[in-house]
Amino acid sequence: MNVSVSVWLVTVAALCALVAVDFFVGRRPHDVSVKEAGTWTVVWILLACAFGVGLYVFGGGGPTGEFFAGYITEKSLSVDNLFVFVLIMGKFAVPSQYQQRVLMVGVLMALVLRAVFIALGAAIISTFSWVFYLFGAFLIWTAWKLIQDARKDGHDEEYQENKLLKAVERRFGVADRYHGTKLWIEQNGKRVMTPMLVVMLAIGSTDVLFALDSIPAIYGLTEDPYIVFTANAFALMGLRQLYFLIGGLLKKLVHLSYGLSIILGFIGVKLLLHALHESGVHVPEISIPFSLSFIVLVLAVTTVTSLRAAKRQEEAAATDGSTV
């Protein structure tokens, strides 16, 4: 799909406008209700669907299928990211009325950083076609690691700060409490960061680690940087509202890691087959319609089995409690 510079500029400008509207609506610190989160989640999904329809009108079915496959994959991977976001909020004891501001800025930082990763990925792919072998092998390894982590009872119960974040804290210092939405304050004659800025940096930098598997995954579905960028943008920009909408349901998605591992492993195999095909080996390639159907099916099955397993666990807990 050939995308002109003007289309790129219009797209980026439109996304910036949407971010500005989102920031304006959520500028006042407040506790986000389920109704508000649900409404905006639907709005972002409808905007993504409208963009997909636009792709179909101007680009045809191929780019549209690639976009929706990438969008659904990125969205499902971002749900897994929410587990870590919950741990970060707990680690830094973020007041509930400030959490939406933290997520808004953190997600915006993540979007900018992912744009850099996407550009680097496009440059590497255009220069070294053999990189698909590395991407495919990495995704299969990541899938296996997800299964291993799931068998160890899933996600860690405590967030550990990365070395970069610790270095920034040592360099600038951190205030002992939150000061509203302020990011910097004067303390003992020295300008220091507030915990608000630290937690924003934690979410933004943590997403870089998530990008290490999500970017190769979407490049396994499309090599078009425009589709890769827009799919990531729409998946990330609705993440804040999704956090408040399904925050209480995250613990019930007990099979999510297994579903994501299947999807990543599937895309890894798809990448390896594509790499072999590009090398002149006559192997079958997996089509986008099949990929999209497979991803949706895995997520649907994972969600149903997760909710059933969570319900059985709750019933077992209730039975054990009644017998004590």
Coordinates of C-alpha atoms in Angstrom, one line a residue:
M1 CA 0.0 0.0 0.0
N2 CA 1.6 3.2 -1.2
V3 CA 1.0 6.0 1.3
S4 CA 2.1 9.5 0.4
V5 CA 3.7 12.0 2.8
S6 CA 0.6 14.1 2.9
V7 CA -1.5 11.1 4.0
W8 CA 1.0 10.4 6.7
L9 CA 0.8 14.0 7.9
V10 CA -3.0 14.0 7.9
T11 CA -3.1 10.8 9.8
V12 CA -0.6 12.0 12.4
A13 CA -2.5 15.3 12.7
A14 CA -5.8 13.5 13.2
L15 CA -4.3 11.2 15.9
C16 CA -2.8 14.2 17.7
A17 CA -6.3 15.9 17.6
L18 CA -7.9 12.8 19.1
V19 CA -5.2 12.7 21.8
A20 CA -5.9 16.4 22.5
V21 CA -9.6 15.8 22.8
D22 CA -8.9 12.8 25.1
F23 CA -6.6 15.0 27.3
F24 CA -9.2 17.8 27.4
V25 CA -12.0 15.4 28.5
G26 CA -9.8 13.9 31.2
R27 CA -7.8 17.0 32.2
R28 CA -9.6 17.2 35.6
P29 CA -8.4 14.6 38.1
H30 CA -11.3 12.3 39.1
D31 CA -12.3 8.7 39.7
V32 CA -13.2 7.2 36.4
S33 CA -16.6 5.4 36.5
V34 CA -17.3 2.2 34.7
K35 CA -19.9 4.1 32.6
E36 CA -17.3 6.7 31.5
A37 CA -14.7 4.0 30.8
G38 CA -17.1 1.9 28.9
T39 CA -18.4 4.8 26.8
W40 CA -14.9 5.9 25.7
T41 CA -13.8 2.3 25.1
V42 CA -16.7 1.9 22.6
V43 CA -15.7 5.3 21.0
W44 CA -12.1 4.2 20.4
I45 CA -13.2 0.8 19.0
L46 CA -15.7 2.5 16.7
L47 CA -12.9 5.0 15.6
A48 CA -10.6 2.0 14.8
C49 CA -13.5 0.3 12.8
A50 CA -14.1 3.6 10.9
F51 CA -10.4 3.8 10.0
G52 CA -10.6 0.2 8.8
V53 CA -13.6 1.0 6.6
G54 CA -11.6 4.0 5.2
L55 CA -8.7 1.6 4.4
Y56 CA -11.2 -0.7 2.6
V57 CA -12.5 2.2 0.5
F58 CA -9.1 3.6 -0.5
G59 CA -6.9 0.6 -0.2
G60 CA -9.1 -2.5 -0.7
G61 CA -9.5 -5.7 1.3
G62 CA -5.9 -6.6 1.7
P63 CA -4.8 -3.6 3.8
T64 CA -8.1 -3.7 5.7
G65 CA -7.5 -7.3 6.8
E66 CA -3.9 -6.6 7.8
F67 CA -5.1 -3.6 9.9
F68 CA -7.7 -5.5 11.8
A69 CA -5.5 -8.5 12.3
G70 CA -2.8 -6.2 13.6
Y71 CA -5.2 -4.1 15.7
I72 CA -6.8 -7.1 17.4
T73 CA -3.3 -8.6 18.1
E74 CA -2.0 -5.4 19.6
K75 CA -5.2 -4.9 21.6
S76 CA -5.0 -8.4 23.0
L77 CA -1.3 -7.9 23.9
S78 CA -2.1 -4.6 25.5
V79 CA -4.6 -6.3 27.8
D80 CA -1.8 -8.4 29.1
N81 CA 0.1 -5.1 29.7
L82 CA -2.6 -4.0 32.0
F83 CA -1.6 -6.6 34.6
V84 CA 1.8 -4.8 34.9
F85 CA 0.1 -1.4 35.0
V86 CA -2.0 -2.6 38.0
L87 CA 1.2 -3.6 39.8
I88 CA 2.8 -0.2 39.0
M89 CA -0.1 1.7 40.3
G90 CA 0.0 -0.4 43.5
K91 CA 3.8 -0.1 43.8
F92 CA 3.7 3.7 43.8
A93 CA 0.4 4.0 45.6
V94 CA -1.1 6.2 43.0
P95 CA -4.3 7.9 44.3
S96 CA -7.3 6.8 42.3
Q97 CA -8.2 10.3 41.1
Y98 CA -4.8 10.6 39.5
Q99 CA -4.6 7.2 37.8
Q100 CA -6.2 8.4 34.6
R101 CA -3.7 11.2 34.2
V102 CA -0.8 8.8 34.8
L103 CA -2.1 6.4 32.2
M104 CA -2.8 9.2 29.7
V105 CA 0.7 10.6 29.7
G106 CA 2.3 7.1 30.1
V107 CA 0.5 5.8 27.0
L108 CA 1.3 8.9 25.0
M109 CA 5.0 8.3 25.8
A110 CA 4.6 4.7 24.8
L111 CA 3.1 5.7 21.5
V112 CA 6.0 8.0 20.7
L113 CA 8.6 5.3 21.6
R114 CA 6.7 2.7 19.6
A115 CA 6.8 5.0 16.6
V116 CA 10.6 5.0 16.8
F117 CA 10.6 1.1 17.1
I118 CA 8.3 0.9 14.0
A119 CA 10.5 3.1 12.0
L120 CA 13.6 1.1 12.9
G121 CA 11.8 -2.1 12.2
A122 CA 10.8 -0.9 8.7
A123 CA 14.3 0.2 8.0
I124 CA 15.8 -3.1 9.1
I125 CA 13.2 -5.2 7.1
S126 CA 13.8 -3.2 3.9
T127 CA 17.6 -3.7 4.2
F128 CA 17.8 -7.2 5.6
S129 CA 15.1 -9.6 4.6
W130 CA 16.6 -12.4 6.7
V131 CA 15.5 -10.5 9.8
F132 CA 12.2 -12.4 9.5
Y133 CA 14.0 -15.5 10.6
L134 CA 15.1 -13.7 13.8
F135 CA 11.6 -12.2 14.4
G136 CA 9.9 -15.6 13.9
A137 CA 12.4 -17.4 16.2
F138 CA 12.0 -14.6 18.8
L139 CA 8.2 -14.8 18.8
I140 CA 8.2 -18.6 19.2
W141 CA 10.7 -18.3 22.1
T142 CA 8.5 -15.6 23.6
A143 CA 5.4 -17.8 23.2
W144 CA 7.2 -20.6 25.1
K145 CA 8.3 -18.2 27.8
L146 CA 4.7 -17.0 28.3
I147 CA 3.6 -20.6 28.8
Q148 CA 6.4 -21.2 31.3
D149 CA 5.4 -18.0 33.2
A150 CA 1.7 -19.0 33.2
R151 CA 2.6 -22.4 34.7
K152 CA 4.5 -20.5 37.5
D153 CA 1.2 -18.8 38.4
G154 CA 1.3 -16.1 35.9
H155 CA 2.4 -12.5 36.6
D156 CA 4.7 -11.4 39.4
E157 CA 2.9 -10.0 42.4
E158 CA 5.2 -7.0 42.7
Y159 CA 6.6 -4.5 40.2
Q160 CA 10.4 -4.2 40.1
E161 CA 11.8 -0.9 38.9
N162 CA 14.1 -1.2 35.9
K163 CA 17.7 0.1 36.1
L164 CA 17.0 3.2 33.9
L165 CA 14.2 4.3 36.2
K166 CA 16.4 3.8 39.3
A167 CA 19.2 5.8 37.7
V168 CA 16.8 8.7 36.9
E169 CA 15.5 8.7 40.5
R170 CA 19.1 8.9 41.9
R171 CA 20.0 11.7 39.5
F172 CA 17.1 14.0 40.1
G173 CA 15.7 12.8 43.5
V174 CA 12.0 12.1 44.3
A175 CA 9.6 14.0 46.5
D176 CA 8.2 12.1 49.5
R177 CA 4.6 12.5 48.5
Y178 CA 2.3 13.4 45.6
H179 CA 1.7 17.1 44.9
G180 CA -1.5 16.9 42.8
T181 CA -0.6 16.5 39.1
K182 CA 2.7 18.4 39.4
L183 CA 5.7 16.7 37.9
W184 CA 8.4 18.8 39.5
I185 CA 8.6 20.7 42.8
E186 CA 11.2 22.6 44.9
Q187 CA 12.2 20.6 48.0
N188 CA 14.9 21.7 50.4
G189 CA 16.2 24.2 47.8
K190 CA 16.4 21.5 45.1
R191 CA 14.2 20.8 42.1
V192 CA 13.1 17.1 42.4
M193 CA 10.6 14.8 40.6
T194 CA 7.3 14.0 42.1
P195 CA 6.1 10.4 42.4
M196 CA 3.6 11.3 39.6
L197 CA 6.4 11.8 37.1
V198 CA 8.2 8.6 38.3
V199 CA 5.1 6.4 37.7
M200 CA 4.5 8.0 34.3
L201 CA 8.1 7.1 33.4
A202 CA 7.6 3.6 34.8
I203 CA 4.6 3.0 32.6
G204 CA 6.3 4.5 29.5
S205 CA 9.5 2.6 29.9
T206 CA 7.8 -0.7 30.7
D207 CA 5.9 -0.5 27.5
V208 CA 9.2 -0.4 25.6
L209 CA 9.8 -4.0 26.9
F210 CA 6.3 -5.0 25.7
A211 CA 7.1 -3.5 22.3
L212 CA 9.9 -6.0 21.8
D213 CA 7.3 -8.7 21.1
S214 CA 4.4 -6.7 19.8
I215 CA 6.3 -4.9 17.0
P216 CA 7.7 -8.2 15.5
A217 CA 4.3 -9.7 16.0
I218 CA 2.5 -7.1 13.9
Y219 CA 5.3 -7.1 11.3
G220 CA 4.4 -10.8 10.9
L221 CA 1.0 -9.8 9.8
T222 CA 1.9 -6.8 7.6
E223 CA 5.1 -5.2 6.3
D224 CA 3.4 -1.8 5.7
P225 CA 4.7 0.7 8.3
Y226 CA 1.5 2.8 7.9
I227 CA -0.7 -0.1 9.0
V228 CA 1.7 -1.1 11.7
F229 CA 1.7 2.5 13.1
T230 CA -2.0 3.1 12.9
A231 CA -2.9 -0.4 14.4
N232 CA -0.5 0.3 17.3
A233 CA -1.9 3.8 17.8
F234 CA -5.6 2.8 17.9
A235 CA -4.7 -0.2 20.2
L236 CA -2.8 2.0 22.7
M237 CA -5.0 5.1 22.6
G238 CA -7.9 3.2 24.1
L239 CA -5.8 1.5 26.7
R240 CA -6.4 4.0 29.5
Q241 CA -10.2 3.5 29.3
L242 CA -9.8 -0.3 29.0
Y243 CA -7.8 -0.2 32.3
F244 CA -10.7 1.2 34.2
L245 CA -13.3 -0.9 32.4
I246 CA -11.8 -4.3 32.9
G247 CA -9.5 -3.7 35.8
G248 CA -11.6 -5.9 38.1
L249 CA -11.9 -8.6 35.4
L250 CA -8.1 -9.0 34.8
K251 CA -7.7 -11.6 37.5
K252 CA -10.5 -13.6 35.9
L253 CA -8.6 -13.9 32.6
V254 CA -6.6 -16.8 33.9
H255 CA -5.9 -18.3 30.5
L256 CA -4.9 -15.1 28.7
S257 CA -1.2 -15.9 28.7
Y258 CA -1.9 -19.3 27.1
G259 CA -4.0 -17.6 24.4
L260 CA -1.4 -14.9 23.7
S261 CA 1.4 -17.6 23.6
I262 CA -0.6 -19.5 20.9
I263 CA -1.1 -16.2 18.9
L264 CA 2.6 -15.3 19.2
G265 CA 3.7 -18.8 18.3
F266 CA 1.3 -18.8 15.3
I267 CA 2.7 -15.5 14.0
G268 CA 6.2 -16.7 14.6
V269 CA 5.6 -19.7 12.4
K270 CA 4.0 -17.4 9.8
L271 CA 7.1 -15.3 9.8
L272 CA 9.4 -18.3 9.3
L273 CA 7.3 -19.5 6.4
H274 CA 7.4 -16.1 4.9
A275 CA 11.2 -15.9 5.4
L276 CA 11.6 -19.3 3.7
H277 CA 9.4 -18.2 0.8
E278 CA 11.5 -15.0 0.4
S279 CA 14.6 -17.2 0.3
G280 CA 13.2 -19.2 -2.6
V281 CA 12.0 -22.2 -0.7
H282 CA 8.6 -23.4 -1.9
V283 CA 6.5 -23.5 1.2
P284 CA 2.9 -22.5 1.8
E285 CA 2.2 -19.1 3.3
I286 CA -0.5 -18.3 5.8
S287 CA -3.0 -15.7 4.4
I288 CA -4.3 -12.7 6.3
P289 CA -8.0 -13.8 6.3
F290 CA -6.9 -17.1 8.0
S291 CA -4.6 -15.2 10.4
L292 CA -7.4 -12.9 11.4
S293 CA -9.9 -15.7 11.9
F294 CA -7.4 -17.7 13.9
I295 CA -6.5 -14.8 16.2
V296 CA -10.2 -14.0 16.9
L297 CA -11.0 -17.7 17.5
V298 CA -8.1 -18.1 20.0
L299 CA -9.1 -14.9 21.9
A300 CA -12.8 -16.0 22.0
V301 CA -12.0 -19.5 23.3
T302 CA -9.4 -18.1 25.8
T303 CA -12.0 -15.6 27.2
V304 CA -14.7 -18.2 27.6
T305 CA -12.5 -20.8 29.2
S306 CA -11.0 -18.1 31.5
L307 CA -14.3 -16.9 32.8
R308 CA -15.5 -20.5 33.3
A309 CA -12.3 -21.4 35.2
A310 CA -12.6 -18.2 37.3
K311 CA -16.2 -19.0 38.1
R312 CA -15.3 -22.5 39.2
Q313 CA -12.5 -21.1 41.4
E314 CA -15.0 -18.7 43.1
E315 CA -17.5 -21.5 43.6
A316 CA -14.8 -23.7 45.2
A317 CA -13.7 -20.8 47.4
A318 CA -17.2 -20.2 48.5
T319 CA -17.8 -23.9 49.3
D320 CA -14.5 -24.1 51.3
G321 CA -15.5 -20.9 53.2
S322 CA -18.9 -22.3 54.1
T323 CA -17.5 -25.5 55.4
V324 CA -15.1 -23.8 57.8

